[in-house]
Coordinates of C-alpha atoms in Angstrom, one line a residue:
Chain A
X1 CA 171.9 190.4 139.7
X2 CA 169.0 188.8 140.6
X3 CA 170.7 186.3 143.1
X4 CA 172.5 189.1 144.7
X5 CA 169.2 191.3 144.6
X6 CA 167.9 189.0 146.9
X7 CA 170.9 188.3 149.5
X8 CA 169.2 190.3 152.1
X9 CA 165.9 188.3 151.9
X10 CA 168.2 184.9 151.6
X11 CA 169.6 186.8 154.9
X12 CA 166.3 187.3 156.9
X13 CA 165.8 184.1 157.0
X14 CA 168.9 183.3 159.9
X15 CA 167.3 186.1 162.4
X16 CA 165.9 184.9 165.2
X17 CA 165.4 182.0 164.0
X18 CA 162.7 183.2 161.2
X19 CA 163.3 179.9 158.8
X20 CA 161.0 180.7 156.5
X21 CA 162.7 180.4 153.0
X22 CA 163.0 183.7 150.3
X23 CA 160.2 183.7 148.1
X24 CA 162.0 184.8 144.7
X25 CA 160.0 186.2 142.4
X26 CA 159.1 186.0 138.6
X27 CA 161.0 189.3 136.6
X28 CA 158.7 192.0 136.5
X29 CA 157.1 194.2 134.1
X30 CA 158.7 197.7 135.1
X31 CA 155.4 199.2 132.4
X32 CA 153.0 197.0 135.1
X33 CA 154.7 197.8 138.4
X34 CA 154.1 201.9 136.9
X35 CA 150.5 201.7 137.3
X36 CA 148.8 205.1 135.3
X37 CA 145.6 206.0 137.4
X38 CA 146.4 208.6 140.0
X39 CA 143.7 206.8 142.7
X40 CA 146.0 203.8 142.7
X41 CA 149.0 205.4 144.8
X42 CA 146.3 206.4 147.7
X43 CA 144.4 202.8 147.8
X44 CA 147.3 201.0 148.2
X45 CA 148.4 203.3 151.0
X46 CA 144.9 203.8 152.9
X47 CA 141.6 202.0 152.7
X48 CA 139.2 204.7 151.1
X49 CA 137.4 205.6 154.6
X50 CA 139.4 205.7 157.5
X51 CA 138.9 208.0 160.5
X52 CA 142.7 207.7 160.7
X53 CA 144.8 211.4 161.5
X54 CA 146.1 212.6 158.2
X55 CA 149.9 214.4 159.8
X56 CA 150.1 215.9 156.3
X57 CA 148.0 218.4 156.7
X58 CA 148.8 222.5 157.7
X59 CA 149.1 223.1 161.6
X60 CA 150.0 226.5 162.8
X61 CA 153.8 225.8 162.6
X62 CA 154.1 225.4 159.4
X63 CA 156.3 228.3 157.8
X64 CA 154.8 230.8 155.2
X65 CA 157.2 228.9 152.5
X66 CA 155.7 225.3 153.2
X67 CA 151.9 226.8 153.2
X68 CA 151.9 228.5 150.2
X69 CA 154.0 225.6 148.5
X70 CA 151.4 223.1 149.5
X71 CA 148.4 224.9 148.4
X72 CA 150.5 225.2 144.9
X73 CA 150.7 221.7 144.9
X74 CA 147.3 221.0 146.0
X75 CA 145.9 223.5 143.0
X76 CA 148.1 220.8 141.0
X77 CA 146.1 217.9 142.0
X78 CA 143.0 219.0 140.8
X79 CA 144.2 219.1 136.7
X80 CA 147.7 218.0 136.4
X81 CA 147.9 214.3 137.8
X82 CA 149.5 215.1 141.2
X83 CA 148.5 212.8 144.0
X84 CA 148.6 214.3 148.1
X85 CA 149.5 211.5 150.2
X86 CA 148.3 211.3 153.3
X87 CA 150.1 210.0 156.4
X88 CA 149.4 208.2 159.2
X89 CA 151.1 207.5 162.8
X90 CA 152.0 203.9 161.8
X91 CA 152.6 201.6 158.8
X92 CA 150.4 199.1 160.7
X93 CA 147.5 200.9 160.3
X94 CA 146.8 201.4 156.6
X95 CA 149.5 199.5 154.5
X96 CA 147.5 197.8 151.8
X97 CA 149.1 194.9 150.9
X98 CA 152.8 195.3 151.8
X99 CA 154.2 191.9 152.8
X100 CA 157.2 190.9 154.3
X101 CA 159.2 187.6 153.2
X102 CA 157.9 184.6 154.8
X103 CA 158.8 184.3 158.2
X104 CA 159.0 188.0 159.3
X105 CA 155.4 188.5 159.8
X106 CA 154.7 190.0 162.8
X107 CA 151.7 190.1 165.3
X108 CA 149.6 192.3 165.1
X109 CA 149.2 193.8 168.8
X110 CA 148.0 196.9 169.9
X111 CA 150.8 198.5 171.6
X112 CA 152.1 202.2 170.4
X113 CA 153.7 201.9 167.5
X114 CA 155.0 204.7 165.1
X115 CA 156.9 205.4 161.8
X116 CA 160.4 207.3 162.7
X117 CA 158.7 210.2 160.5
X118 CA 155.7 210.5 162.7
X119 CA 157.4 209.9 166.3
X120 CA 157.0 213.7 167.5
X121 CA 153.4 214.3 167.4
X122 CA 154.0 217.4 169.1
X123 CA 153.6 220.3 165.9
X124 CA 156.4 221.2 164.8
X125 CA 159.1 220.4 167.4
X126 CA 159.6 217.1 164.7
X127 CA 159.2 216.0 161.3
X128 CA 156.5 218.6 159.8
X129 CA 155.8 216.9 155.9
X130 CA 153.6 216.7 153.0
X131 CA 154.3 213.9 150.3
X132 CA 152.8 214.7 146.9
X133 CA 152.9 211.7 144.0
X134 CA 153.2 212.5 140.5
X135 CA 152.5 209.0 138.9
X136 CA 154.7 206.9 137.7
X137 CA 157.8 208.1 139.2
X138 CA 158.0 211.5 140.6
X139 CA 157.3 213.2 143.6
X140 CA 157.9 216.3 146.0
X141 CA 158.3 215.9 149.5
X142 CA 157.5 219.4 151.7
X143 CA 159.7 219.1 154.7
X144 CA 160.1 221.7 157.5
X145 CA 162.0 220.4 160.4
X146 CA 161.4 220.9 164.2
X147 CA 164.3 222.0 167.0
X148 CA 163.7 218.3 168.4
X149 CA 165.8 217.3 165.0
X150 CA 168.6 219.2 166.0
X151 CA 172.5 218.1 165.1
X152 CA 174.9 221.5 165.6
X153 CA 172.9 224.0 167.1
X154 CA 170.8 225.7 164.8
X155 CA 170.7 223.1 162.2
X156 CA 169.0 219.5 161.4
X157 CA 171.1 218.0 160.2
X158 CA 170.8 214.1 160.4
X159 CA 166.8 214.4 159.7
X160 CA 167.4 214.6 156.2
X161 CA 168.6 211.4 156.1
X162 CA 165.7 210.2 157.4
X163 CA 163.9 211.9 155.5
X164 CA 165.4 210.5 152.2
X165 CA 165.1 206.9 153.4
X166 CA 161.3 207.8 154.2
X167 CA 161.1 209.1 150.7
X168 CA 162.5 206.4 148.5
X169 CA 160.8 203.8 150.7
X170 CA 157.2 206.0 149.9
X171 CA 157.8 205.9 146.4
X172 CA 159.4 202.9 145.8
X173 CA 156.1 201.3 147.5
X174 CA 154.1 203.0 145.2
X175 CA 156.1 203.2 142.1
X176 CA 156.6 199.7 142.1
X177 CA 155.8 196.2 144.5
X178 CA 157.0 196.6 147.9
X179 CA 159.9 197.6 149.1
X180 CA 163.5 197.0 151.2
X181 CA 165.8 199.5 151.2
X182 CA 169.1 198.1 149.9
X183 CA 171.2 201.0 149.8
X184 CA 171.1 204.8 150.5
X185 CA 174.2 207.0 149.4
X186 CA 174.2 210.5 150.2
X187 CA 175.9 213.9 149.8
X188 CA 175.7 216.7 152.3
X189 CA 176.3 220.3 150.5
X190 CA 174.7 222.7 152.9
X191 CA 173.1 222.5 156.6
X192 CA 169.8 222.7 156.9
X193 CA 168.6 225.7 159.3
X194 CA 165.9 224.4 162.0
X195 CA 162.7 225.7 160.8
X196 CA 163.1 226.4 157.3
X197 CA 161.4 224.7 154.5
X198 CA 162.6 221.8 152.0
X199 CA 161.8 220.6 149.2
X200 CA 162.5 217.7 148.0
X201 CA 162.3 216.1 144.4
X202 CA 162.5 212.3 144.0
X203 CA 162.9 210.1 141.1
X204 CA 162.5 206.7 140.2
X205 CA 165.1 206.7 137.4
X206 CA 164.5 202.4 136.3
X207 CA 163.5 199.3 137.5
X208 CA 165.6 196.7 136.8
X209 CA 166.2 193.1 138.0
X210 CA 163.5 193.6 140.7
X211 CA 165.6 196.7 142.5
X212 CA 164.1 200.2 142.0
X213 CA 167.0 202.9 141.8
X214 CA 166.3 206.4 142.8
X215 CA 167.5 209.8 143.0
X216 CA 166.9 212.4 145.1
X217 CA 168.1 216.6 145.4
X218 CA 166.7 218.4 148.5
X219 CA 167.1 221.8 148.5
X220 CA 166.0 225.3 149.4
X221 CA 162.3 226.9 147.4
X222 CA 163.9 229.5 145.1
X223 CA 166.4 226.2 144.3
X224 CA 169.4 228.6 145.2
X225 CA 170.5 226.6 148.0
X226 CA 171.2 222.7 148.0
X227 CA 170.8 220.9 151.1
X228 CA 171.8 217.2 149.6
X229 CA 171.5 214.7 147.0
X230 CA 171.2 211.4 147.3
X231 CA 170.2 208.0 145.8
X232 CA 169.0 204.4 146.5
X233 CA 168.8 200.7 145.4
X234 CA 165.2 199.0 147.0
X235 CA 164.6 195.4 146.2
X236 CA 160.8 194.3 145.2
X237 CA 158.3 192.5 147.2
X238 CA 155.8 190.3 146.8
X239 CA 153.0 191.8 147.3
X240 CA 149.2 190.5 148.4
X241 CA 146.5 190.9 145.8
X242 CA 143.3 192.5 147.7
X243 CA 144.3 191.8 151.1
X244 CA 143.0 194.1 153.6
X245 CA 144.6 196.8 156.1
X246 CA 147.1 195.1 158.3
X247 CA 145.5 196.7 161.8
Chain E
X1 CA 191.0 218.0 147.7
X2 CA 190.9 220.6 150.3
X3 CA 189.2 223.3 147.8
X4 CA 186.6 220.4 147.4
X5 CA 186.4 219.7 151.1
X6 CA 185.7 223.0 152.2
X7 CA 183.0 223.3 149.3
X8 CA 180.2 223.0 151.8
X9 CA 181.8 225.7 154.3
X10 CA 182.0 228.1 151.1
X11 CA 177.9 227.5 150.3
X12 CA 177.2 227.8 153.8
X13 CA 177.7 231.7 153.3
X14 CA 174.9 231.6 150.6
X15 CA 172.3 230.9 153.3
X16 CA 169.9 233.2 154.2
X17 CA 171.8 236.2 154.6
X18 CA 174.7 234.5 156.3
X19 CA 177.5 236.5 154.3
X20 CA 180.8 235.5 156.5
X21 CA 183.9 233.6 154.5
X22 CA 184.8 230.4 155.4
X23 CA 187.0 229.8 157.3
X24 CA 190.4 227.5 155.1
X25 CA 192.3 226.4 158.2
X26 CA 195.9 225.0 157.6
X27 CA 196.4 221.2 156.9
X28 CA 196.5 219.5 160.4
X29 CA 198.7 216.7 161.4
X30 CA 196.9 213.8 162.3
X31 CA 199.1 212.8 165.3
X32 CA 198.1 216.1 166.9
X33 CA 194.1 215.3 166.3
X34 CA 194.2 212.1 167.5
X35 CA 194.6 212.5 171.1
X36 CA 196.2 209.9 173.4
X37 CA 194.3 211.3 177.1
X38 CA 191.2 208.6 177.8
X39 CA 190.1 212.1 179.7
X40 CA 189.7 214.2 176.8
X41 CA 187.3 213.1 175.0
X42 CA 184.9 213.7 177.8
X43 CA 185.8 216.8 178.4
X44 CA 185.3 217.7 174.6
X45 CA 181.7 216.7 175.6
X46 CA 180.9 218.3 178.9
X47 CA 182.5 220.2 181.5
X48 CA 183.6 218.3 184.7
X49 CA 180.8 219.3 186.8
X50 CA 177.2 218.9 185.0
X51 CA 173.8 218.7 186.1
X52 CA 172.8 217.9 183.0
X53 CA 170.7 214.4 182.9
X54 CA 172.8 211.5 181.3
X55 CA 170.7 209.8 179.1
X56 CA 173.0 206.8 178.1
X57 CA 172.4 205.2 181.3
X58 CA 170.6 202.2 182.3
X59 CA 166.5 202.3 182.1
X60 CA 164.2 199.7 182.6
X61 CA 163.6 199.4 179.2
X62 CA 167.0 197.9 178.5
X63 CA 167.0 194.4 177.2
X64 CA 169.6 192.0 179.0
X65 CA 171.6 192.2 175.8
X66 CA 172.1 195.7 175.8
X67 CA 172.4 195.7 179.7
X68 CA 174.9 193.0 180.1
X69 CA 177.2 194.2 177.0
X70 CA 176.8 197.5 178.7
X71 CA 178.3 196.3 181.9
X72 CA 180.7 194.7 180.3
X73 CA 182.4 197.5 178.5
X74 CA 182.2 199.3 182.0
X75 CA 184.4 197.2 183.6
X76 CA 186.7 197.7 180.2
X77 CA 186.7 201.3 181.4
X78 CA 188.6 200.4 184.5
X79 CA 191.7 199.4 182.8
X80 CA 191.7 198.8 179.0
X81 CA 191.5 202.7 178.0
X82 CA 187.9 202.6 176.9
X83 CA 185.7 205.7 177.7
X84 CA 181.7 205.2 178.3
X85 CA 180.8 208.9 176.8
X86 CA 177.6 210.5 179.1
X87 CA 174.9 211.8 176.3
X88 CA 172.8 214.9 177.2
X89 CA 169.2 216.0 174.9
X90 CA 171.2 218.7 172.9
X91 CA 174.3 219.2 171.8
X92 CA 173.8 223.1 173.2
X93 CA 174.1 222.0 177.0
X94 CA 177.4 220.9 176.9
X95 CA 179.7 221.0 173.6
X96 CA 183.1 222.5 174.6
X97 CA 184.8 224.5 171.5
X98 CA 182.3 223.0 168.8
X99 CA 182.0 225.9 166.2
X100 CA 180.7 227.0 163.2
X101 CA 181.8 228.4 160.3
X102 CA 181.7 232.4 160.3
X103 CA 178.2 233.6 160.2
X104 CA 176.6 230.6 161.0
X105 CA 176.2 231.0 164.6
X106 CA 173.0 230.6 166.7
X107 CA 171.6 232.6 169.0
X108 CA 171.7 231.1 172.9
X109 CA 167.9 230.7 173.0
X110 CA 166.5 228.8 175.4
X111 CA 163.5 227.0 173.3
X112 CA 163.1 223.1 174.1
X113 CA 166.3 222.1 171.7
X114 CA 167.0 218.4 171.5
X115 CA 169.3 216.4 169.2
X116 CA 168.0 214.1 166.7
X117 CA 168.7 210.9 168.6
X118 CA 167.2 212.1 172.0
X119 CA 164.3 213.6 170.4
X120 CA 162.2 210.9 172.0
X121 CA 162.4 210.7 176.0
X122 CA 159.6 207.9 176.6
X123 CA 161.9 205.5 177.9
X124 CA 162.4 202.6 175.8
X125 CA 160.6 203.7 172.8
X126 CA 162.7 206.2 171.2
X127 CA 166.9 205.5 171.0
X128 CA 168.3 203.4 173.8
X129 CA 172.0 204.2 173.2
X130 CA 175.1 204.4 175.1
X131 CA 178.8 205.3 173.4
X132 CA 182.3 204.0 174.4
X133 CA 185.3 205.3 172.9
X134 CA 188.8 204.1 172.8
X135 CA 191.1 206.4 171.7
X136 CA 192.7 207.6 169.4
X137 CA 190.2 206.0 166.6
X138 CA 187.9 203.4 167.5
X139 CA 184.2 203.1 168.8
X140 CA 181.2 201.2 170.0
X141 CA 177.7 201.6 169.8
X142 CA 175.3 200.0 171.9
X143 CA 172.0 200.2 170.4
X144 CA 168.7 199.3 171.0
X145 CA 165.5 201.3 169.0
X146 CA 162.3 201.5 170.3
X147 CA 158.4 201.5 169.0
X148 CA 158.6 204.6 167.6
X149 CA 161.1 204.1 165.3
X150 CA 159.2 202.0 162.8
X151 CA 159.5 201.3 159.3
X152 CA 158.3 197.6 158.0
X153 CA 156.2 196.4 161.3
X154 CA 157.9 195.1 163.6
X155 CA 161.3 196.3 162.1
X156 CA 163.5 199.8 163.0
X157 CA 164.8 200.4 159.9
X158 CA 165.6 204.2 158.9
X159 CA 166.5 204.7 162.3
X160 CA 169.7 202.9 161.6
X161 CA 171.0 205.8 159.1
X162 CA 169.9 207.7 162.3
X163 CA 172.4 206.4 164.0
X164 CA 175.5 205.9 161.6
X165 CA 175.5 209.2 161.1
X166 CA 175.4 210.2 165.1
X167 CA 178.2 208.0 165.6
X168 CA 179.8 208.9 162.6
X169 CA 179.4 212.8 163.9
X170 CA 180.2 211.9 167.3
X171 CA 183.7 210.0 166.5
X172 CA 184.5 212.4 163.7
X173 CA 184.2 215.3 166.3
X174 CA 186.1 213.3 169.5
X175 CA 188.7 212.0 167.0
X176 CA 189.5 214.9 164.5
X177 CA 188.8 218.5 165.4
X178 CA 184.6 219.2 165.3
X179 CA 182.7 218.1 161.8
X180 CA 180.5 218.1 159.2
X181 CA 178.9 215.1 157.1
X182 CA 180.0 215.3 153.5
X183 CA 178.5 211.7 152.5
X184 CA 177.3 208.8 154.2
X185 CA 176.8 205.2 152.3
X186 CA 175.0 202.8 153.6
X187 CA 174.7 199.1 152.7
X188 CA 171.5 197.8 154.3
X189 CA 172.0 193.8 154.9
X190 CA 168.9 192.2 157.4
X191 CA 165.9 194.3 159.1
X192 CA 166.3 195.2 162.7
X193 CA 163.3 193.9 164.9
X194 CA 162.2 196.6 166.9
X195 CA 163.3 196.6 170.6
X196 CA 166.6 194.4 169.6
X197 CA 170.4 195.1 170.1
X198 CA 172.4 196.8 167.7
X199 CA 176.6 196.6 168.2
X200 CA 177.7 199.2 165.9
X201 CA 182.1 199.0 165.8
X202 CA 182.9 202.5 164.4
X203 CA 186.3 203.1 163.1
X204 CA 188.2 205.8 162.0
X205 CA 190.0 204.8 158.4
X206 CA 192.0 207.5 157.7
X207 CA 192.7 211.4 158.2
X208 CA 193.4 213.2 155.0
X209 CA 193.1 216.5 153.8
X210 CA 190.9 217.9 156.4
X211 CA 188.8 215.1 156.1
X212 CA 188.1 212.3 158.5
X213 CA 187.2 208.8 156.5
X214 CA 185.0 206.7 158.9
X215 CA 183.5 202.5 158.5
X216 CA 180.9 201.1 160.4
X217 CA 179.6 197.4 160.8
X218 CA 176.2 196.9 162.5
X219 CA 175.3 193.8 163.8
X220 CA 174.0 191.7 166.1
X221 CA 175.8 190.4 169.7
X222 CA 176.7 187.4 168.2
X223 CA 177.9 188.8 164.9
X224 CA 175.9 186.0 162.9
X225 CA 173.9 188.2 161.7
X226 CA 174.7 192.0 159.9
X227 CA 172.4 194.7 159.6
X228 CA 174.2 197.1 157.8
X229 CA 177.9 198.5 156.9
X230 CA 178.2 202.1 155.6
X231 CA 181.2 204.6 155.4
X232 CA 181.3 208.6 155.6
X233 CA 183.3 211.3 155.3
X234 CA 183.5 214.6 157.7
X235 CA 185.0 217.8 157.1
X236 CA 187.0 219.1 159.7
X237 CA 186.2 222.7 161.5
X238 CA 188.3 224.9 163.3
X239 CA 187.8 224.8 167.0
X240 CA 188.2 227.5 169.7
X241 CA 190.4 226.5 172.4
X242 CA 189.4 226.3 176.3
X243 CA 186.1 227.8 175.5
X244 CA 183.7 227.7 177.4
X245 CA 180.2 225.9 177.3
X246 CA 177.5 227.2 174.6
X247 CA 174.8 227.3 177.1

């Protein structure tokens, strides 16, 4: 398992020539990758000050449903262990600590980059969304999608898949060390009307032989509707103890 | 298998309000949905005459993979029954006969629309893509993603998913009679660096039961090295015949 966990780090190695060999790592404590303080998930994603633009905040598109869900969620935060995440333009900027096998670094230049989530920054033509964290394995994504998302007319349809990938990949970083997506199945049950809001509720449901397996059901507020379900295999990373923010 | 298939037309009605059946339409025989005409499946996308901008032509931001691969399948136009398919923002501009099921319909509006894959028109840092088509079942991507489509640093990941499930859409819709995604699996083998190209070979497996059964292989020019494999499945829809455009 573990050998075939890490064919697509064994893999990296032959791109480009990038020779750097796999680093395979020890088996890990599932009960130590689950870390219990609700602080944790927000370090390792953001250095404490930052002057950064949080994206996951309201804006005047936002729809009545995704307002009023997010200040519910927010109320949460304050007594019942739920974490708001907030998100930036660009991985590069605040990732603390996420490493990629040896080999793959990359420089660090100053061009415009941007995560697929965050590549609209005009509001709400794109991906409008609030990630909250329920430590050690749950959490809600609010997502309201833009007519720039658009599949048949009316509908956004393939964003959902983004969004799901974006998800797992979130929570998988924070649930346990790192992340690589290995696989992502999922099941379409209803379109997705341009504008609407949907919420999202992921699980990590075990870690086992350094791969995280997750589930996911996005669907409508009242929970009437389902949009999709999905789930996803992520391989572990080594991760660097205490370095600082990748900028 | 077809009560099953048509599960996601009979939710659809659920949807805010939208009360109209689904349509059931009779089994279809797979000889009639796979055209022969290398001129059909153009005009399935777009009238003759169009003003409408073609964005899967060359820019400047096209690495001299993507450019000389796409010249190469150009001149495979010529004589070996391959269509280059033109790509326009949103699929509302210029899809001929595309509907959906009853009481799904959109209003004609003419808000800034734009499909998920052209959502980005900075060229060079969104999705560089251009489609050719070789009837009755097979396809190639050409596919190069740009800045904004970040994951890991320096590595397009989720916008892979992105587009498997455009080309998936695309084929399902030029091969069978219109779509809609049921599931999509995908096998993520080696990271994409950002600004790389992508040969995606989309086949067609199999037309049963109203549903279209489609495999893709992602990988790099010189096949060495595989980025991802993944399989779907589309429903078929009915389609009105000689319609005219949804503009």
């Amino acid at each position: 398992m573990i050998r075939r966990g890490f064919q697509v780090m064994a893999r990296l190695g032959h791109h480009r020539g990038l020779l750097g060999a796999p680093r395979v790592l020890p088996r890990l404590n599932p009960a130590s990758a689950f870390g219990s303080s609700t602080d944790s998930p927000v370090s390792k994603l953001c250095s404490e000050k930052t002057d950064l633009k949080d994206y996951a905040l309201p804006n005047a598109s936002w729809c009545s449903d995704l307002l009023s869900l997010y200040q519910e969620f927010l109320e949460k935060t304050k007594s019942s262990g739920w974490v708001k995440l907030p998100s930036y333009k660009s991985n590069r900027d605040h990732m603390q600590g996420f490493k990629l096998p040896s080999g793959l670094e990359v420089s660090s230049g100053k061009g415009d980059w941007r995560i697929l989530t965050r590549c609209i920054q005009v509001e709400g033509q794109g991906y409008e969304y609030v990630i909250f964290f329920h430590p050690p394995k749950k959490s809600v994504f609010l997502f309201q999608p833009g007519p720039y998302l658009e599949g048949p007319p009316g509908f956004a349809h393939g964003s959902l898949a983004v969004m799901m990938d974006e998800a797992f990949s979130k929570i998988a970083y924070l649930a346990g060390q790192g992340l690589l997506t290995q696989s992502l199945n999922i099941r379409f049950k209803n379109l997705i009307p341009v504008g609407s809001l949907v919420v999202m509720d992921i699980e990590v449901e075990k870690i086992e032989d350094q791969k995280l397996y997750m589930s996911c059901i996005a669907q409508s507020r009242d929970q009437k509707t389902v949009y999709a379900k999905s789930s996803g295999v992520f391989l572990q990373l080594q991760q660097e103890e205490g370095s600082s923010s990748q900028k």
